[in-house]
Amino acid sequence: MTSSDIQVLLIALASVVVLVLLIVARPRLHPLLALLLVSFGAGLATGMPLDALVHAVSNGAGKTLGAVGLVVALGAMLGKVLAQAGVTDTLANAILRRASPRVLPWAMAGVAFIIGIPMFFEVGLVILLPLIFGVARKLESHGEGRGSAYVYVGVPVIAALAAMHGMVPPHPGPLTAIATLGTSVGATMLYGFIAAIPAIVLAGPVYGMFIAPRMSVRPDAALLDSDAAAEGAATAQHAPPGLGLGIVVALAPALLMLCHAVAEVLLPEGSTVLHVAAFVGHPIVAMLLGVMLAMVVLRPGEPTAVRKALGESVKPVAGVLLIIAGGGAFQQVLTDARVGDAIVHMSQQLALSPLLLGWLIAMLLSVSTGSATVGVVGAAGLLAPLGAAEPTLNLPLLALSIGCGSLFFNYANHAGFWLVKESFGMSMGEATKTISVVQSIVSLVGLCMVLLMNLLPPLV
C-alpha cells in the first residue's frame, strides 16, 4: 500500500463515519441528504475536479435508480394486487384446515416464504398480520401450546420475510448490490434461495418453538377485533382465488428469473432460447409480466379501484428509492476517487475474505444507521472495484453476503423493529428477543451458507 492508498482509505472511512453521525446524531438528517452531503464532501477531500464530482453524483444516482427503481415499484404493485385479490386469505384458510398445531410454524414460514418473494418486509408483515392473528386466535381458543401463540406463529413469518428481503431479488437490497457489482440476477437468486432455507428454518420454527413458551405477548384487543372484522369484509366482497392459482401468480416473476438462470447454465451462449429467456427473465420484464398476469387472472376489483390501489402501493417505496439513488451517488464518487483500488491493495495484504468483508461493512452500516439499504449501497459501493479487479471472486455470493450483513440485529433505529413491537404489543425487551434475534440468526446463517457455497464451483 502506498501513502496515497492510505489517504484515500482514511477519507472513505471518515466519510462513512460522518454519514452515520449525520443520520443517527444531530442534526438527524434524512439518509438521502446525508448521502449527498457525504458524497460531495468525499469527492472534494480526494481532490476530484468540481465538474467531474457533479457528474459522478448525478450519474451514480441515475444509473442505480434506473437499475432498481422500476423493479421495486412493480414489486410493490404486485404485492398490492395479491392482497386485494385475497391470496393471503386463501392461504390462511388452507393452513387452518390442514395443519396441526405442531406443523403450524412450518406452514406459516412456507406462506411467508411465498408472499415474501415480491413484497418488502414491512409490506409483507402488514399483509400477513391478519393471517398471524387469525391462526394464533385459533390456537388460543383450543388451549393448545404454551406461552404466546402470537410469537409461536409470528416468529416464523418474521424470519421468512426478513430472509427473502435481504437475500433474494427483486427486493431492493439484493437488486442494488447486483446492479452495483454488475453481477447476475439469476445466479444471485439461486444462491439466495439456497441460503434462505436453512436460515428460515433455524430463525423461524426452531427459534420460535424455543422462545414462545418463555413469552406472554398478546396484541391489543382493539387491533385483534379490527383485523377479524376486516377479514370478514374482504371475504364478503369477492370470492378468493384458488390456492394453487394464487401461489403460481405470486411466484411468476421469480420463476421467469429462475428460467433465465437455468438457461444460462444449460444452453450455449448464442442460443435463441437463451436470448428469449434473458428477455423475459430480466427483472423489469419479469415483474411487469407478473403484475399484468395478476391483474388479468386474479381480477382484484373494478379498474378504477385497482388503479387507485396501484397508485397507493408505490407511495411507501418512494423513500427507499431516494435512499438507493443517494447510495448510488456515494458509490460512484468513491469509485471515481479510486477508493476501490486502495481496498484491493489492502485486502491483498490483510488476506481478509471479500465475502466476509462485505458482510461486515454492510452489518456495521446497517446497525449504526438503522437502514439496511444504506448498509447495502455502502458496502457494495466500496467493494465494487474489488469485484472488478478480482476475476476469481464470486460476485453473486458477494452480493448475497452484503445482503445478509444488512439484516443483522434490527433494533430501535430500524422501522421494522417498531412495526413488530407495536403490532404485537411487545415491550422493548420482548421485541429484541424476537425481531432483533431472529434477523441476527438469519444474517449469521446466511453468511455461513455463503462461505460454504464459495467452496463449490460457481454457477456462472
C-alpha positions as MATLAB code, in Angstrom:
seq = 'MTSSDIQVLLIALASVVVLVLLIVARPRLHPLLALLLVSFGAGLATGMPLDALVHAVSNGAGKTLGAVGLVVALGAMLGKVLAQAGVTDTLANAILRRASPRVLPWAMAGVAFIIGIPMFFEVGLVILLPLIFGVARKLESHGEGRGSAYVYVGVPVIAALAAMHGMVPPHPGPLTAIATLGTSVGATMLYGFIAAIPAIVLAGPVYGMFIAPRMSVRPDAALLDSDAAAEGAATAQHAPPGLGLGIVVALAPALLMLCHAVAEVLLPEGSTVLHVAAFVGHPIVAMLLGVMLAMVVLRPGEPTAVRKALGESVKPVAGVLLIIAGGGAFQQVLTDARVGDAIVHMSQQLALSPLLLGWLIAMLLSVSTGSATVGVVGAAGLLAPLGAAEPTLNLPLLALSIGCGSLFFNYANHAGFWLVKESFGMSMGEATKTISVVQSIVSLVGLCMVLLMNLLPPLV';
ca = [
       0.000    0.000    0.000;
       1.193    3.488   -0.871;
       0.686    6.681    1.103;
      -1.973    7.774   -1.390;
      -3.860    4.490   -0.773;
      -3.810    5.157    2.962;
      -5.019    8.724    2.444;
      -7.908    7.654    0.218;
      -8.939    4.890    2.655;
      -8.897    7.313    5.575;
     -11.123    9.708    3.602;
     -13.509    6.864    2.765;
     -13.595    5.731    6.412;
     -14.179    9.283    7.614;
     -16.993    9.734    5.088;
     -18.732    6.605    6.373;
     -18.367    7.793    9.985;
     -19.744   11.232    9.062;
     -22.613    9.550    7.194;
     -23.548    7.574   10.302;
     -23.328   10.639   12.531;
     -25.462   12.751   10.205;
     -28.198   10.102   10.271;
     -28.191    8.951   13.919;
     -26.925   12.053   15.769;
     -27.738   15.711   15.416;
     -28.949   17.022   13.032;
     -30.529   13.569   12.248;
     -30.742   14.213    8.526;
     -32.780   12.156    6.101;
     -30.458    9.445    4.646;
     -30.754   10.960    1.147;
     -29.456   14.352    2.321;
     -26.721   12.704    4.387;
     -25.601   10.554    1.441;
     -25.461   13.533   -0.938;
     -23.544   15.721    1.535;
     -21.049   12.949    2.237;
     -20.683   12.228   -1.485;
     -19.731   15.840   -2.245;
     -17.506   16.009    0.839;
     -15.621   12.829   -0.051;
     -15.139   13.993   -3.626;
     -13.750   17.368   -2.543;
     -11.481   15.757    0.040;
      -9.951   13.428   -2.561;
      -9.302   16.324   -4.948;
     -11.846   15.483   -7.656;
     -12.484   18.302  -10.177;
     -15.781   20.057   -9.492;
     -17.366   19.200  -12.832;
     -16.311   15.556  -12.500;
     -17.734   15.444   -8.975;
     -21.157   16.727  -10.058;
     -21.168   14.283  -12.972;
     -20.273   11.384  -10.658;
     -23.134   12.217   -8.269;
     -25.781   12.574  -10.995;
     -24.517    9.600  -12.993;
     -24.308    7.326   -9.961;
     -27.789    8.218   -8.718;
     -29.389    7.831  -12.141;
     -27.626    4.573  -13.001;
     -28.518    2.892   -9.713;
     -32.110    4.125   -9.711;
     -32.568    3.035  -13.314;
     -31.441   -0.484  -12.475;
     -33.502   -0.822   -9.294;
     -36.347    1.715   -9.209;
     -38.762    0.192  -11.726;
     -38.387   -3.283  -10.263;
     -39.055   -2.088   -6.719;
     -42.142   -0.138   -7.828;
     -43.503   -3.089   -9.806;
     -42.877   -5.370   -6.829;
     -44.944   -3.067   -4.621;
     -47.741   -3.147   -7.193;
     -47.697   -6.941   -7.386;
     -47.909   -7.187   -3.614;
     -50.921   -4.869   -3.585;
     -52.732   -6.881   -6.276;
     -52.126  -10.134   -4.387;
     -53.507   -8.594   -1.200;
     -56.549   -7.081   -2.922;
     -57.376  -10.380   -4.634;
     -57.458  -12.283   -1.324;
     -54.482  -14.569   -1.947;
     -53.463  -14.172    1.705;
     -56.921  -15.230    2.942;
     -56.836  -18.276    0.684;
     -53.503  -19.369    2.134;
     -54.776  -18.764    5.667;
     -57.833  -20.945    5.179;
     -55.716  -23.722    3.683;
     -53.360  -23.643    6.661;
     -56.133  -23.692    9.241;
     -57.789  -26.653    7.531;
     -54.740  -28.836    7.022;
     -52.026  -28.018    9.574;
     -51.796  -29.423   13.090;
     -50.549  -27.139   15.909;
     -47.046  -28.634   15.731;
     -46.875  -28.097   11.969;
     -48.257  -24.541   12.061;
     -44.887  -22.734   12.432;
     -43.534  -24.589    9.406;
     -46.660  -23.828    7.389;
     -46.532  -20.146    8.349;
     -42.870  -19.966    7.324;
     -43.808  -21.503    3.972;
     -46.565  -18.958    3.387;
     -44.273  -16.052    4.282;
     -41.592  -17.526    2.012;
     -44.007  -17.348   -0.938;
     -45.569  -13.986   -0.064;
     -42.139  -12.538    0.744;
     -40.740  -13.021   -2.765;
     -42.425   -9.932   -4.274;
     -43.047   -7.943   -1.054;
     -40.940   -5.753    1.224;
     -40.515   -6.939    4.807;
     -42.809   -4.238    6.214;
     -45.434   -4.639    3.471;
     -45.417   -8.431    3.752;
     -45.765   -8.300    7.536;
     -48.683   -5.864    7.377;
     -50.439   -8.077    4.840;
     -49.797  -11.246    6.851;
     -50.766   -9.815   10.253;
     -54.445  -10.824    9.839;
     -53.288  -14.350    8.995;
     -50.953  -14.455   12.019;
     -53.629  -13.152   14.375;
     -56.314  -15.452   12.954;
     -54.187  -18.587   13.315;
     -52.983  -17.565   16.791;
     -56.570  -16.926   17.934;
     -57.494  -20.449   16.842;
     -54.629  -21.865   18.887;
     -55.668  -19.819   21.935;
     -59.306  -20.833   21.650;
     -58.328  -24.509   21.567;
     -55.971  -24.072   24.514;
     -53.073  -25.571   22.584;
     -49.421  -24.697   23.092;
     -47.530  -22.967   25.884;
     -46.632  -19.301   26.167;
     -47.563  -16.812   23.454;
     -49.407  -18.246   20.456;
     -48.703  -14.968   18.618;
     -44.939  -15.382   18.991;
     -45.222  -19.081   18.117;
     -46.945  -18.209   14.835;
     -45.331  -14.821   14.176;
     -41.616  -15.590   14.544;
     -41.512  -17.951   11.510;
     -43.214  -15.249    9.430;
     -40.707  -12.603   10.551;
     -37.797  -14.943    9.784;
     -39.040  -15.824    6.299;
     -39.879  -12.240    5.319;
     -36.501  -10.993    6.605;
     -34.566  -13.693    4.754;
     -36.351  -13.017    1.473;
     -35.979   -9.249    1.901;
     -32.212   -9.413    2.398;
     -31.226  -12.345    0.180;
     -33.494  -12.678   -2.851;
     -34.236  -10.332   -5.777;
     -36.443   -8.461   -6.629;
     -36.031   -6.865   -3.192;
     -34.176   -3.521   -3.271;
     -31.182   -4.624   -1.172;
     -30.109   -7.590   -3.318;
     -31.003   -5.727   -6.522;
     -28.904   -2.733   -5.515;
     -25.924   -4.966   -4.708;
     -26.375   -6.822   -8.012;
     -26.549   -3.587  -10.024;
     -23.564   -2.049   -8.229;
     -21.384   -5.150   -8.555;
     -22.525   -5.834  -12.127;
     -23.388   -9.462  -11.486;
     -26.131  -11.931  -12.469;
     -29.667  -11.675  -11.077;
     -30.411  -15.336  -11.753;
     -27.325  -16.724  -10.027;
     -27.806  -14.429   -7.027;
     -31.435  -15.534   -6.779;
     -30.478  -19.228   -6.836;
     -27.823  -18.685   -4.164;
     -30.303  -16.608   -2.171;
     -32.960  -19.316   -2.158;
     -30.391  -21.934   -1.089;
     -29.100  -19.751    1.764;
     -32.569  -18.611    2.841;
     -33.983  -22.079    3.520;
     -31.712  -23.098    6.461;
     -31.776  -19.516    7.761;
     -35.591  -19.540    7.831;
     -35.704  -22.971    9.466;
     -33.337  -22.063   12.311;
     -34.533  -18.491   12.896;
     -38.217  -19.296   12.339;
     -39.845  -22.547   13.513;
     -36.860  -23.748   15.566;
     -36.246  -20.482   17.424;
     -39.982  -19.774   17.620;
     -40.661  -23.056   19.416;
     -37.853  -22.188   21.843;
     -38.837  -18.587   22.640;
     -42.665  -18.743   22.534;
     -43.103  -20.692   25.831;
     -40.962  -18.053   27.551;
     -43.148  -15.105   26.477;
     -46.726  -13.968   27.115;
     -47.136  -11.490   24.236;
     -50.657  -10.661   23.083;
     -51.597   -7.794   20.716;
     -54.022   -5.069   21.755;
     -57.624   -6.323   21.850;
     -58.875   -3.491   19.603;
     -56.332   -4.427   16.935;
     -57.365   -8.085   17.080;
     -61.033   -7.172   16.782;
     -60.448   -4.840   13.818;
     -58.444   -7.490   11.975;
     -61.191  -10.038   12.491;
     -63.765   -7.603   11.090;
     -61.533   -6.782    8.095;
     -61.163  -10.473    7.262;
     -64.930  -10.895    7.146;
     -65.426   -7.798    4.969;
     -62.769   -8.885    2.459;
     -64.337  -12.333    2.138;
     -67.749  -10.804    1.518;
     -66.539   -8.577   -1.325;
     -65.419  -11.289   -3.767;
     -64.642  -14.966   -3.957;
     -60.916  -15.513   -3.272;
     -58.787  -17.327   -5.871;
     -57.820  -20.966   -5.612;
     -54.749  -21.885   -3.577;
     -52.721  -23.211   -6.498;
     -53.560  -20.247   -8.714;
     -52.592  -17.737   -6.032;
     -49.228  -19.420   -5.438;
     -48.427  -19.608   -9.164;
     -49.223  -15.920   -9.703;
     -47.191  -14.856   -6.659;
     -44.200  -16.872   -7.864;
     -44.472  -15.948  -11.575;
     -41.721  -13.240  -11.648;
     -39.333  -15.405   -9.633;
     -39.992  -18.372  -11.940;
     -39.220  -16.268  -15.021;
     -35.942  -15.076  -13.478;
     -35.051  -18.626  -12.453;
     -35.712  -19.826  -16.019;
     -33.134  -17.313  -17.205;
     -30.632  -18.557  -14.615;
     -31.155  -22.199  -15.635;
     -30.895  -21.292  -19.327;
     -27.554  -19.561  -18.683;
     -26.193  -22.789  -17.230;
     -27.640  -25.295  -19.708;
     -27.772  -23.522  -23.102;
     -24.953  -22.349  -25.420;
     -24.232  -18.627  -25.491;
     -25.717  -17.908  -28.933;
     -28.933  -19.877  -28.404;
     -32.196  -18.194  -29.450;
     -33.957  -19.734  -26.470;
     -31.319  -18.224  -24.185;
     -31.929  -14.754  -25.657;
     -35.686  -15.122  -25.138;
     -35.135  -16.378  -21.568;
     -32.805  -13.446  -20.914;
     -35.506  -11.020  -22.087;
     -38.448  -12.430  -20.123;
     -36.167  -13.165  -17.152;
     -34.886   -9.596  -16.904;
     -36.161   -8.236  -13.563;
     -38.097   -5.341  -15.146;
     -39.793   -7.559  -17.743;
     -40.442  -10.381  -15.273;
     -42.026   -8.064  -12.709;
     -44.110   -6.292  -15.371;
     -45.397   -9.611  -16.691;
     -46.107  -10.720  -13.111;
     -48.189   -7.625  -12.369;
     -50.158   -7.942  -15.623;
     -50.723  -11.673  -15.042;
     -52.011  -10.983  -11.526;
     -54.381   -8.275  -12.753;
     -55.769  -10.442  -15.577;
     -56.007  -13.770  -13.727;
     -56.902  -12.678  -10.193;
     -59.218   -9.771  -11.130;
     -58.739   -7.912   -7.826;
     -61.571   -5.390   -8.399;
     -63.009   -2.702  -10.618;
     -60.459   -0.960  -12.895;
     -60.812    2.388  -11.117;
     -60.295    0.817   -7.690;
     -57.334   -1.235   -8.916;
     -55.720    1.838  -10.455;
     -56.111    3.730   -7.164;
     -54.687    0.804   -5.203;
     -51.679    0.553   -7.513;
     -51.030    4.270   -7.085;
     -51.138    3.905   -3.312;
     -48.802    0.895   -3.403;
     -45.817    2.884   -4.704;
     -46.054    5.699   -2.136;
     -44.366    3.756    0.708;
     -41.378    2.834   -1.502;
     -40.583    6.408   -2.591;
     -38.297    6.989    0.386;
     -36.466    3.725   -0.238;
     -35.877    4.657   -3.889;
     -34.450    8.048   -2.903;
     -32.030    6.435   -0.445;
     -30.985    3.976   -3.152;
     -30.312    6.910   -5.515;
     -28.222    8.670   -2.870;
     -26.321    5.474   -2.225;
     -25.592    5.167   -5.937;
     -24.160    8.693   -5.947;
     -21.947    7.882   -2.949;
     -20.751    4.678   -4.608;
     -19.862    6.444   -7.865;
     -17.868    9.149   -6.076;
     -15.909    6.527   -4.140;
     -15.274    4.583   -7.339;
     -14.089    7.639   -9.280;
     -11.848    8.590   -6.358;
     -10.199    5.141   -6.722;
     -11.121    4.039   -3.218;
     -11.635    0.563   -4.643;
      -8.058    0.332   -5.831;
      -6.873    1.108   -2.321;
      -9.222   -1.558   -0.911;
      -7.807   -4.073   -3.402;
      -4.283   -3.332   -2.198;
      -5.341   -3.523    1.455;
      -7.218   -6.816    1.028;
      -4.186   -8.352   -0.661;
      -2.098   -7.540    2.395;
      -4.676   -8.452    5.066;
      -5.789  -11.695    3.365;
      -9.348  -10.984    4.556;
     -12.041  -12.719    2.520;
     -14.000  -10.175    0.424;
     -17.163  -12.152    1.253;
     -16.575  -11.658    4.973;
     -15.553   -8.034    4.416;
     -18.782   -7.324    2.506;
     -20.893   -8.855    5.293;
     -19.011   -6.894    7.960;
     -19.265   -3.495    6.238;
     -22.976   -3.935    5.480;
     -23.638   -5.081    9.053;
     -21.840   -2.121   10.641;
     -23.547    0.417    8.375;
     -26.997   -1.126    8.825;
     -26.761   -1.403   12.619;
     -25.389    2.109   13.037;
     -27.637    3.976   10.588;
     -30.852    1.987   11.027;
     -31.138    1.440    7.280;
     -30.454   -1.884    5.599;
     -30.479   -0.025    2.279;
     -27.662    2.268    3.426;
     -25.743   -0.821    4.549;
     -26.122   -2.488    1.162;
     -25.314    0.519   -1.008;
     -22.339    1.485    1.162;
     -20.782   -1.986    1.207;
     -21.481   -2.673   -2.463;
     -20.081    0.712   -3.470;
     -16.877    0.194   -1.501;
     -16.310   -3.326   -2.835;
     -17.424   -2.870   -6.457;
     -13.892   -2.036   -7.700;
     -12.552   -5.045   -5.799;
     -15.038   -7.254   -7.622;
     -13.925   -5.855  -10.974;
     -10.252   -6.370  -10.124;
     -10.576   -9.952   -8.818;
     -11.748  -12.272  -11.641;
     -11.878  -15.258   -9.282;
     -14.271  -13.554   -6.850;
     -17.817  -14.982   -6.923;
     -19.804  -11.753   -7.375;
     -23.290  -13.283   -6.850;
     -22.090  -14.624   -3.495;
     -20.595  -11.225   -2.641;
     -23.967   -9.599   -3.355;
     -25.647  -12.221   -1.140;
     -23.086  -11.733    1.643;
     -23.733   -7.979    1.639;
     -27.485   -8.595    1.788;
     -27.051  -10.942    4.746;
     -24.912   -8.415    6.590;
     -27.595   -5.746    6.224;
     -30.053   -7.924    8.178;
     -28.020   -8.268   11.385;
     -29.588   -7.062   14.676;
     -32.555   -4.992   13.552;
     -33.089   -2.700   16.564;
     -34.765    0.540   17.644;
     -33.317    2.641   14.819;
     -34.989    0.366   12.223;
     -38.596    0.943   11.161;
     -39.256   -2.812   11.056;
     -38.420   -3.125   14.759;
     -41.181   -0.695   15.707;
     -43.654   -2.282   13.326;
     -43.193   -5.654   15.035;
     -43.154   -4.152   18.532;
     -46.349   -2.142   18.134;
     -48.251   -4.727   16.064;
     -47.715   -7.485   18.610;
     -47.969   -5.233   21.691;
     -44.417   -6.033   22.854;
     -42.086   -4.320   25.266;
     -38.626   -3.264   24.074;
     -37.103   -6.393   25.583;
     -39.688   -8.681   24.013;
     -39.181   -7.072   20.608;
     -35.428   -7.520   20.961;
     -35.892  -11.219   21.750;
     -37.993  -11.625   18.617;
     -37.140   -9.467   15.596;
     -33.588   -8.480   16.656;
     -32.519  -12.032   17.486;
     -34.407  -13.552   14.549;
     -32.743  -11.293   12.000;
     -29.336  -11.853   13.587;
     -29.770  -15.616   13.217;
     -30.851  -15.179    9.591;
     -27.829  -12.968    8.944;
     -25.288  -15.338   10.512;
     -26.723  -18.481    8.933;
     -26.764  -16.687    5.592;
     -23.080  -15.807    5.978;
     -22.218  -19.420    6.828;
     -24.086  -20.599    3.733;
     -22.223  -18.047    1.588;
     -18.859  -19.309    2.834;
     -19.895  -22.935    2.277;
     -21.196  -22.287   -1.246;
     -17.975  -20.449   -2.073;
     -16.186  -23.822   -1.739;
     -18.217  -25.155   -4.686;
     -17.777  -24.311   -8.405;
     -19.562  -21.020   -9.281;
     -22.940  -21.094  -11.049;
     -21.804  -18.533  -13.635;
];
